[in-house]
XYZ file of C-alpha atoms in Angstrom:
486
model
C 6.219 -22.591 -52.007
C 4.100 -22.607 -48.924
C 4.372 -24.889 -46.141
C 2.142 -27.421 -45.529
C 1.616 -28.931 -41.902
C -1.058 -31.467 -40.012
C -2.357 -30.136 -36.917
C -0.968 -33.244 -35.562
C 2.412 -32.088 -36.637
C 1.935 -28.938 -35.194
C 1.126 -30.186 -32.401
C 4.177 -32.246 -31.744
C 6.307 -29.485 -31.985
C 7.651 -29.754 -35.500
C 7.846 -27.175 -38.249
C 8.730 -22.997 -38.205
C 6.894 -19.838 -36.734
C 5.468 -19.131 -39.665
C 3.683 -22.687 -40.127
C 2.868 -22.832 -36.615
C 1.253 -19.090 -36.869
C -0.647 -20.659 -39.573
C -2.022 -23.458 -37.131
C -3.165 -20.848 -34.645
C -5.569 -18.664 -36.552
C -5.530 -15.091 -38.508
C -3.406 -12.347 -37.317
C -0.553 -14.362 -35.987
C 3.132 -12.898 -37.031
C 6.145 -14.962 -37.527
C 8.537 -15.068 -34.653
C 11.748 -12.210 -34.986
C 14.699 -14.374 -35.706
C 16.419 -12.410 -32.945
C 13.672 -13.513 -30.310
C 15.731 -16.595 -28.468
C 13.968 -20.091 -27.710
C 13.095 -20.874 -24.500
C 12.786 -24.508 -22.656
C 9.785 -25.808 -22.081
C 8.919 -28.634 -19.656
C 9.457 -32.189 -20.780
C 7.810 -34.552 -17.909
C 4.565 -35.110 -17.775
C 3.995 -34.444 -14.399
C 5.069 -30.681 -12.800
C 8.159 -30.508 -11.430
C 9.336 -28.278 -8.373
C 10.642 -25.224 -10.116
C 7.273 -25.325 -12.194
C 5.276 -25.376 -8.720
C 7.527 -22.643 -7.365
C 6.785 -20.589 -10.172
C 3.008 -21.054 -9.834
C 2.824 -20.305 -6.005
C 5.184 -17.934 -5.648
C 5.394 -16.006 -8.659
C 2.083 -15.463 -10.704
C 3.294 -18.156 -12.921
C 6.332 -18.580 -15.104
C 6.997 -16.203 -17.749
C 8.916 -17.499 -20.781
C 12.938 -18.674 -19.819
C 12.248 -18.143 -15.884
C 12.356 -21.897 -15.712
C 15.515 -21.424 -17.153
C 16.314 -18.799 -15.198
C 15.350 -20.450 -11.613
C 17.153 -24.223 -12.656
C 20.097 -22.698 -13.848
C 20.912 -21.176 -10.463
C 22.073 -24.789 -8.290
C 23.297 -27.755 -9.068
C 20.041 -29.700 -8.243
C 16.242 -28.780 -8.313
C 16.118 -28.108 -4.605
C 18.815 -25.805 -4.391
C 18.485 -24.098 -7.062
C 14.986 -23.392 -5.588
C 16.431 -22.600 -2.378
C 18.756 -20.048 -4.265
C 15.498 -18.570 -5.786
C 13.502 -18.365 -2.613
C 16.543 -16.139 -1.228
C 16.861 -13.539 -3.816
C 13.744 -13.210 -3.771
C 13.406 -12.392 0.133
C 16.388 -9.785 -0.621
C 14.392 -7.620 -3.316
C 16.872 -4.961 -5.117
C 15.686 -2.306 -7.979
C 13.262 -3.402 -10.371
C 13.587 -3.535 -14.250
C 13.851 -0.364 -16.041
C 11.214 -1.144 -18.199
C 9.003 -1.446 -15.657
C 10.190 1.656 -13.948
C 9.175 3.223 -16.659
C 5.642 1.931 -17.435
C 5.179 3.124 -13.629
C 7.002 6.850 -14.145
C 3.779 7.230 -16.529
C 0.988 6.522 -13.556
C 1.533 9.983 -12.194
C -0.013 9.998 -8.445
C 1.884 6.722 -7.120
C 4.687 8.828 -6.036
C 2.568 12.121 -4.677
C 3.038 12.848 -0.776
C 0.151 12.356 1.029
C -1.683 15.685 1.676
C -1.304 16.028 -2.301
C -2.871 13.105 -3.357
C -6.176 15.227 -2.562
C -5.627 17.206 -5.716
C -6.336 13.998 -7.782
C -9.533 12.872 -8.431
C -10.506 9.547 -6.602
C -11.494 7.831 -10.322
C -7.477 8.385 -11.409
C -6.222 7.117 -8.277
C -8.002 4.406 -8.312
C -7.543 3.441 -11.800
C -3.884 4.313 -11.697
C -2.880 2.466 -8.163
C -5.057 -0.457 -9.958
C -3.290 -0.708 -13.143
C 0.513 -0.222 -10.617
C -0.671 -3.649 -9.398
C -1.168 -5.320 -12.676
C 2.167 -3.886 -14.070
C 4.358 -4.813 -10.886
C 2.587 -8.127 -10.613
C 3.351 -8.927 -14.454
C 6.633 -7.541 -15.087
C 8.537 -7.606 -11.892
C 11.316 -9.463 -11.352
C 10.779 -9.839 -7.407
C 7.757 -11.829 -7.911
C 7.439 -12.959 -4.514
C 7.052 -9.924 -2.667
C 4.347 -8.610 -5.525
C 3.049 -12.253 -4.062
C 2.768 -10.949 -0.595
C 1.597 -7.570 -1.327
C -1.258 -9.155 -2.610
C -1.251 -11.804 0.401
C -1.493 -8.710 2.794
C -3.127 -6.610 0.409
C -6.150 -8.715 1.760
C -5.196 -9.546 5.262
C -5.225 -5.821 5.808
C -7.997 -5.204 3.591
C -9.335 -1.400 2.981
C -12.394 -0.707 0.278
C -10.805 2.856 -1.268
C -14.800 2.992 -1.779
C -15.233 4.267 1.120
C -14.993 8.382 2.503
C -11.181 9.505 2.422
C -10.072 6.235 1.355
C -10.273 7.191 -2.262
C -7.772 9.212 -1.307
C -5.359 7.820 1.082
C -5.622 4.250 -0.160
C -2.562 5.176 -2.363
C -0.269 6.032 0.491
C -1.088 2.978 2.109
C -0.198 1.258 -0.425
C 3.053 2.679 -0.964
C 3.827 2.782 2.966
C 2.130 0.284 4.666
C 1.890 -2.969 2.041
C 4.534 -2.589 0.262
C 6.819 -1.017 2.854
C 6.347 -3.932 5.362
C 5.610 -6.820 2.781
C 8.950 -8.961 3.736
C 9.428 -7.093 6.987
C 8.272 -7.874 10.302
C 4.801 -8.354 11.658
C 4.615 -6.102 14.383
C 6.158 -3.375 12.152
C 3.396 -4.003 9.683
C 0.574 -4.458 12.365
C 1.792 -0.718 13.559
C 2.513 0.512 10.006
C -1.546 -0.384 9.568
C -2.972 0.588 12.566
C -2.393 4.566 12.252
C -2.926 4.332 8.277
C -5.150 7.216 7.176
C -6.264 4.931 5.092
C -7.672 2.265 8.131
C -8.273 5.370 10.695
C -10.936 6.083 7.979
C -12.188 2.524 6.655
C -12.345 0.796 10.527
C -13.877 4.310 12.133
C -10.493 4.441 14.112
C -10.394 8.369 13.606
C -14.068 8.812 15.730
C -12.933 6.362 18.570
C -12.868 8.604 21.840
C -13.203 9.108 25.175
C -13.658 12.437 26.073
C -16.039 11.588 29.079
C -17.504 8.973 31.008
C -20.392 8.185 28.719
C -18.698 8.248 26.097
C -18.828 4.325 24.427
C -15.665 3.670 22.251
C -15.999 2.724 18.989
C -14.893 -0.796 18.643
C -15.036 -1.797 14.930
C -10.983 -1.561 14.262
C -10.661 -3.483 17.582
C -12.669 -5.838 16.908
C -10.899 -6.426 13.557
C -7.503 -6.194 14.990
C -8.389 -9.161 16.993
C -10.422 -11.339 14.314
C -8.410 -10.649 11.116
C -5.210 -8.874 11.553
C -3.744 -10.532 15.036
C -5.290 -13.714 16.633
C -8.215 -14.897 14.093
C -12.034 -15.707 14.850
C -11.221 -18.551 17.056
C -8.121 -16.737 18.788
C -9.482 -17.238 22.257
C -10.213 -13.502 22.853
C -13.902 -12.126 24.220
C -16.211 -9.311 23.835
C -14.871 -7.517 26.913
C -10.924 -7.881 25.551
C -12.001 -6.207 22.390
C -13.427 -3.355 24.376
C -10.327 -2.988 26.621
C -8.628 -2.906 23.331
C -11.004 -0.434 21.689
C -10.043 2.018 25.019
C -6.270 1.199 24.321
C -6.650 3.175 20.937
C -9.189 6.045 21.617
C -7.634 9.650 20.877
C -6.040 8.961 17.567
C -7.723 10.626 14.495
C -6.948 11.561 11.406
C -7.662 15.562 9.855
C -10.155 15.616 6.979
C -9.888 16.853 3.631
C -11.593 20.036 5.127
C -8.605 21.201 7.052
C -5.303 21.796 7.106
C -2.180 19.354 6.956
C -5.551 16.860 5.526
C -4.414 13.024 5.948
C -2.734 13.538 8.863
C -2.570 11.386 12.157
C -2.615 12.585 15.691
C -3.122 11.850 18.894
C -5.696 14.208 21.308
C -4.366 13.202 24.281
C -8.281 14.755 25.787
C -10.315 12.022 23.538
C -8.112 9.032 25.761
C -9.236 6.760 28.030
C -6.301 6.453 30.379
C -7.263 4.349 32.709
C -6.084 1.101 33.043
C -7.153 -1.866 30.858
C -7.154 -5.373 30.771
C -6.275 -6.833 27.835
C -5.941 -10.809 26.724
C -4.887 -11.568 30.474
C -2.272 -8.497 30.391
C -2.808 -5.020 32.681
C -1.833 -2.014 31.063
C -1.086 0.123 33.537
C -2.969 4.102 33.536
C -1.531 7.217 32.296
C -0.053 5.617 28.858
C -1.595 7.913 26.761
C -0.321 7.440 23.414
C 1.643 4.423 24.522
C -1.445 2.686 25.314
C -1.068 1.799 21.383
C 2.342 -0.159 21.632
C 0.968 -2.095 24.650
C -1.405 -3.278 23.185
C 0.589 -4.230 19.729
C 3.110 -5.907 22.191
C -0.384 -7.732 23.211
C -1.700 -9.151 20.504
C 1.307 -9.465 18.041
C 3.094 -11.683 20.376
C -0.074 -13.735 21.082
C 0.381 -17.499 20.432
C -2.878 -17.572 18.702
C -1.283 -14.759 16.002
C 1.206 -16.870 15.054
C -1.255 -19.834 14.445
C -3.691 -17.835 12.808
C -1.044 -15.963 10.296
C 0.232 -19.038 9.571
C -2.882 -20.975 8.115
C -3.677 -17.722 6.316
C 0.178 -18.507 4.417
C -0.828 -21.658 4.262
C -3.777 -21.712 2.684
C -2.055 -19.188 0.166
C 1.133 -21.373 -0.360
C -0.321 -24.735 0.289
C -3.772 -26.075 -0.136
C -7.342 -24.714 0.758
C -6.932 -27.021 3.597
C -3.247 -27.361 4.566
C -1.949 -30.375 6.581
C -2.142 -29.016 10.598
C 1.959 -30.586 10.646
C 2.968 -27.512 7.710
C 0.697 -25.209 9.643
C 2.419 -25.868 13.043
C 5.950 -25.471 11.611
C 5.390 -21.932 9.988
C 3.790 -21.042 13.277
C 6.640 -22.000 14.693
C 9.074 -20.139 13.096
C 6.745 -17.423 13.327
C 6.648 -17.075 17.219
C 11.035 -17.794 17.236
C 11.573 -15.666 14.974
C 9.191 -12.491 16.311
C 7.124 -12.555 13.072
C 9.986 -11.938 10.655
C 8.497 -12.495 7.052
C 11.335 -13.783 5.210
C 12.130 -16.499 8.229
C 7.886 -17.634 8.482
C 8.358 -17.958 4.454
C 11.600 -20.313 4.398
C 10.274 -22.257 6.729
C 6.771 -22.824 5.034
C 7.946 -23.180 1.536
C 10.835 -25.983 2.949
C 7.622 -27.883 3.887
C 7.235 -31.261 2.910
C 3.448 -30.227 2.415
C 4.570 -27.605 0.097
C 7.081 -29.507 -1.969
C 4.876 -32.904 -2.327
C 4.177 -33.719 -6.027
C 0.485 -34.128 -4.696
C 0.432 -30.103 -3.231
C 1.253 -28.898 -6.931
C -1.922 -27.347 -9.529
C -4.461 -27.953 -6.779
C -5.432 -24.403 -5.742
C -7.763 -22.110 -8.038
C -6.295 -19.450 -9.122
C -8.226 -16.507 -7.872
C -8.861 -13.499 -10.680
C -6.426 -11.838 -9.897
C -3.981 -14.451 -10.435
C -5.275 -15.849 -13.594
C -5.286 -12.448 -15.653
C -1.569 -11.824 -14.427
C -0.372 -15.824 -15.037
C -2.048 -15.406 -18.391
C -0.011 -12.105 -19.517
C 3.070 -13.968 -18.060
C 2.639 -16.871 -19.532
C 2.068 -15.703 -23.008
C 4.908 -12.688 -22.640
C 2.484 -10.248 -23.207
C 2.985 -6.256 -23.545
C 0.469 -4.719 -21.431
C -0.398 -1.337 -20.295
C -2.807 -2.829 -17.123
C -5.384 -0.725 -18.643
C -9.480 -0.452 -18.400
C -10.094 -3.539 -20.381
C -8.067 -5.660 -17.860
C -9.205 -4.111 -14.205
C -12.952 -4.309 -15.901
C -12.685 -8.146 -16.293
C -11.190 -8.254 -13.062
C -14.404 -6.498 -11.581
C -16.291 -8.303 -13.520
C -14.757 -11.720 -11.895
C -15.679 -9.762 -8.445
C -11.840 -9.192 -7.830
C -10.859 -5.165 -8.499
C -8.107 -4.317 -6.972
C -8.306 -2.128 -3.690
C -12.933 -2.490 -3.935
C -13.419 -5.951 -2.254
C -16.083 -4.410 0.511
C -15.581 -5.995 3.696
C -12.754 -6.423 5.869
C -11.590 -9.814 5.287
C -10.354 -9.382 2.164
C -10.739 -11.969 -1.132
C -11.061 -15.566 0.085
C -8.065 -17.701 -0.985
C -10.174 -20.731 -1.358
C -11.672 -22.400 -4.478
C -15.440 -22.119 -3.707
C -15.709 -18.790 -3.547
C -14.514 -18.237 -7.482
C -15.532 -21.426 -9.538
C -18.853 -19.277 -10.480
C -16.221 -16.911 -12.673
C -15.508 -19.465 -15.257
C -17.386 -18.107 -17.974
C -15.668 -14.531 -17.514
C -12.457 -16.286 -17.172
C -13.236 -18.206 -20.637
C -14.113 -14.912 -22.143
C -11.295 -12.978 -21.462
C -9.070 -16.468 -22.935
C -10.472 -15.449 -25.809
C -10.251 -11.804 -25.571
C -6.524 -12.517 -25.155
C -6.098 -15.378 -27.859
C -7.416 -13.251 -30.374
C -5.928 -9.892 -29.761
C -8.786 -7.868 -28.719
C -7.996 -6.827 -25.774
C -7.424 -2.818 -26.022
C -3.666 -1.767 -24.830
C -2.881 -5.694 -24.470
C -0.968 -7.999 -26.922
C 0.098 -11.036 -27.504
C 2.270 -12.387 -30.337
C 1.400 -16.106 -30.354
C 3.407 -17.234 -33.127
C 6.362 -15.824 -32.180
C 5.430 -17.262 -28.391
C 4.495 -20.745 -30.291
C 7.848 -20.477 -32.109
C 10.427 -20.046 -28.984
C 9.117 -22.745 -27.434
C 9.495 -25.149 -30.485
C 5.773 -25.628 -31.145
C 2.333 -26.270 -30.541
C 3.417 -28.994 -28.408
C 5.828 -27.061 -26.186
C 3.732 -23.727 -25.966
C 0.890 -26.101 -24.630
C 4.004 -27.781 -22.051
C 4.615 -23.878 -21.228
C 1.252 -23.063 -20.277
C 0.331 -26.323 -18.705
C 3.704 -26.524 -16.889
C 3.777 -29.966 -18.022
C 3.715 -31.692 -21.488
C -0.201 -32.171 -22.109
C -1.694 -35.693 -21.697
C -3.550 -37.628 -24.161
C -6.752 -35.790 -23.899
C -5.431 -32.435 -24.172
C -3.522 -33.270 -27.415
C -6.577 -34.366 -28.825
C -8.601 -31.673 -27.784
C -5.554 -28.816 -29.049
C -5.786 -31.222 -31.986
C -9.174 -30.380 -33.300
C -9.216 -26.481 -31.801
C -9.572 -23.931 -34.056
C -8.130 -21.581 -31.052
C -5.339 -23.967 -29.130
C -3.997 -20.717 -27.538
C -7.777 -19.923 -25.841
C -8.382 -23.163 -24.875
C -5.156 -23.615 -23.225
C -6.100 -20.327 -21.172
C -9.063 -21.670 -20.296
C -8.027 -25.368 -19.843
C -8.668 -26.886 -16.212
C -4.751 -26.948 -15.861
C -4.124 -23.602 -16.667
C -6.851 -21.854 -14.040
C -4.509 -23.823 -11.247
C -1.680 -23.285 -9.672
């Protein structure tokens, strides 16, 4: 005898997979019996481990609420627990190892990854992103790749990038992610990768009247180390330009290609003058950590990394109190990661009720909270790095230096991509994707607590009525105003 079930049932959370797959459209399959429940929240405003989750993690994945709460004996230390594994990253999951085995060039040395053509690479170090940011289990370092992803920004677009862009990857991001600074500022500044994209490789001084190139100086100083407003001048990002003349990288066209050396006979080594500091003549090569040591350890570093965090972590426009305190333990602790990051995410700024689902989620974000979020199998294909392009966020192609913006007016003219591809998802036409909604609407007890999954809170009058009368509650939860926050 078939089941019959209001929406407004459904809703609530009563009834079985099966009725509820009948609620949510054609195509829907009943839940496995073996597939456990998960909870769901039950306030109806979001609570800590739900924020956490959002900001950072890309979202909560079915049972990590679970997961996280279970770990102290109240929310804050059980968060607290979180935060700490998760600055001590182990092995990932062996499913996810092996989704990654199959995207052949991550793992090539660098002088081979010039046997692949640019097109793979690209495609495959995309797709690596999208996998590790959906499916790994140390979500917040996949968090801070991304953070430095564009705080060290390279276009592969452009020369030997295509290439190298890879190996940076591998070495640089994700080698340093929950490092330290400096090590990451140094990792970065003899990249292949940025010796190509910031002209670092044709910066020398082999005479006199010979002008340095300046344009990874320059962005040293404005992005990577003190900021726009950092105090520095035209004349310090000259000395600083001098500091690194000599180091190049060898083309595809010779031998040993993609690798970094210094010609001692394309050096200034005179002395420079740098931020107030003299760097004394005849450093040669060492000219470099000077002026690392320089910058690095500039007060106006520490400020200027730590609005960057907390713009991320916080709000568009963090209190000034949060920003001073990760500065802070920025500059005591000599840029260690894992210290800045306790000491930001113990903010009261960042655990207020009123800092929680205020910040757009940037594309990025959205399409890997939505696979999350609905425990979907992906294979981070074409379909999914096309609707990132076409929400003007591809991985490893944003064209100037300063990476994505991490603020809300610089995406809110995406929303009707970011509406499509809800109900690309919701339906199941999105190639090498899938999601099982029924069996997703079934562990969580309902229409009622899938929507409390998604939302990270139950949903409030207006959203019931709106799931209510839907014809497709599972795309307009992805699209909802709640959902496209964190």
């Amino acid at each position: 005898m078939p089941v019959s079930l209001s929406r407004r049932q459904v809703l609530l959370g009563g009834g079985s997979a099966v009725a509820v797959a009948g609620a949510l459209g054609r195509g829907s399959r009943a839940a496995p019996a073996q597939v456990a429940p998960f909870a769901v929240p039950r306030s109806t405003e979001v609570d800590l481990v739900d924020h956490v989750l959002a900001r950072c993690a890309f979202g909560a994945s079915p049972g990590d609420r679970e997961r996280v709460g279970g770990l102290g004996a109240t929310t804050d230390a059980a968060v607290d627990r979180w935060i700490d594994q998760q600055l001590a990253p182990g092995e990932e999951e062996p499913d996810l190892r092996r989704s990654l085995a199959r995207l052949d060039s991550l793992g090539q040395p660098l002088g081979e990854l010039y046997e692949w053509k640019p097109g793979v690479l690209l495609r495959e170090l995309s797709s690596a992103a999208l996998l590790r940011a959906v499916a790994s289990r140390w979500q917040l370092r996949e968090v801070m790749v991304d953070f430095w992803s564009d705080h060290l920004n390279i276009d592969a677009s452009k020369g030997e990038c295509a290439w190298l862009k890879a190996a940076d990857d591998r070495e640089v991001i994700r080698g340093h992610a929950l490092g330290r600074f400096r090590d990451l500022i140094a990792a970065s500044a003899l990249s292949p990768a940025m010796l190509w994209y910031l002209d670092g490789r044709t910066n020398r001084s082999a005479n006199t009247s010979e002008r340095p190139n300046e344009n990874y100086a320059r962005e040293l100083l404005e992005l990577h180390t003190l900021g726009a407003d950092g105090g520095y001048t035209q004349t310090d990002v000259m000395e600083a330009a001098r500091c690194l003349t000599g180091w190049t990288v060898r083309d595809r066209h010779r031998f040993r290609k993609g690798r970094v050396e210094f010609v001692p006979a394309l050096h200034d080594d005179g002395e420079k003058h740098v931020l107030g500091r003299r760097i004394l003549a005849g450093g040669g090569a060492r000219d470099l950590e000077a002026l690392l040591d320089v910058t690095t350890s500039h007060p106006a570093t520490a400020r200027h990394v730590a609005m960057r965090l907390c713009r991320r972590f916080i709000a568009d426009a963090p209190p000034p109190g949060a920003v001073d305190a990760v500065a802070r333990a920025f500059r005591t602790s000599d840029g260690d990661v894992p210290t800045t990051l306790r000491a930001l995410l113990r903010t009261d700024a960042f655990r207020a009720p009123e800092a929680r689902r205020i910040k757009l989620k940037r594309p990025f974000q959205l399409v890997v909270s939505a696979l999350r979020a609905t425990g979907a199998r992906t294979d981070g294909g074409a379909p999914l790095l096309e609707a990132l392009r076409s929400m003007g966020q591809a991985p490893f192609q944003y064209p100037t230096p300063e990476g994505a913006p991490d603020v809300a007016p610089a995406w809110t003219g995406t929303l009707l991509w970011r509406w499509r591809l809800a109900m690309r998802l919701a339906e199941g036409t999105v190639p090498g994707t899938s999601v099982d909604v029924a069996a997703l609407a079934g562990r969580a007890g309902g229409l009622g607590g899938l929507a409390a999954h998604l939302l990270g809170r139950m949903p409030d009058p207006a959203e019931r009525a709106a799931l209510a009368a839907s014809s497709r509650p599972m795309a307009l939860l992805l699209a909802s105003p709640a959902f496209q926050r964190c």
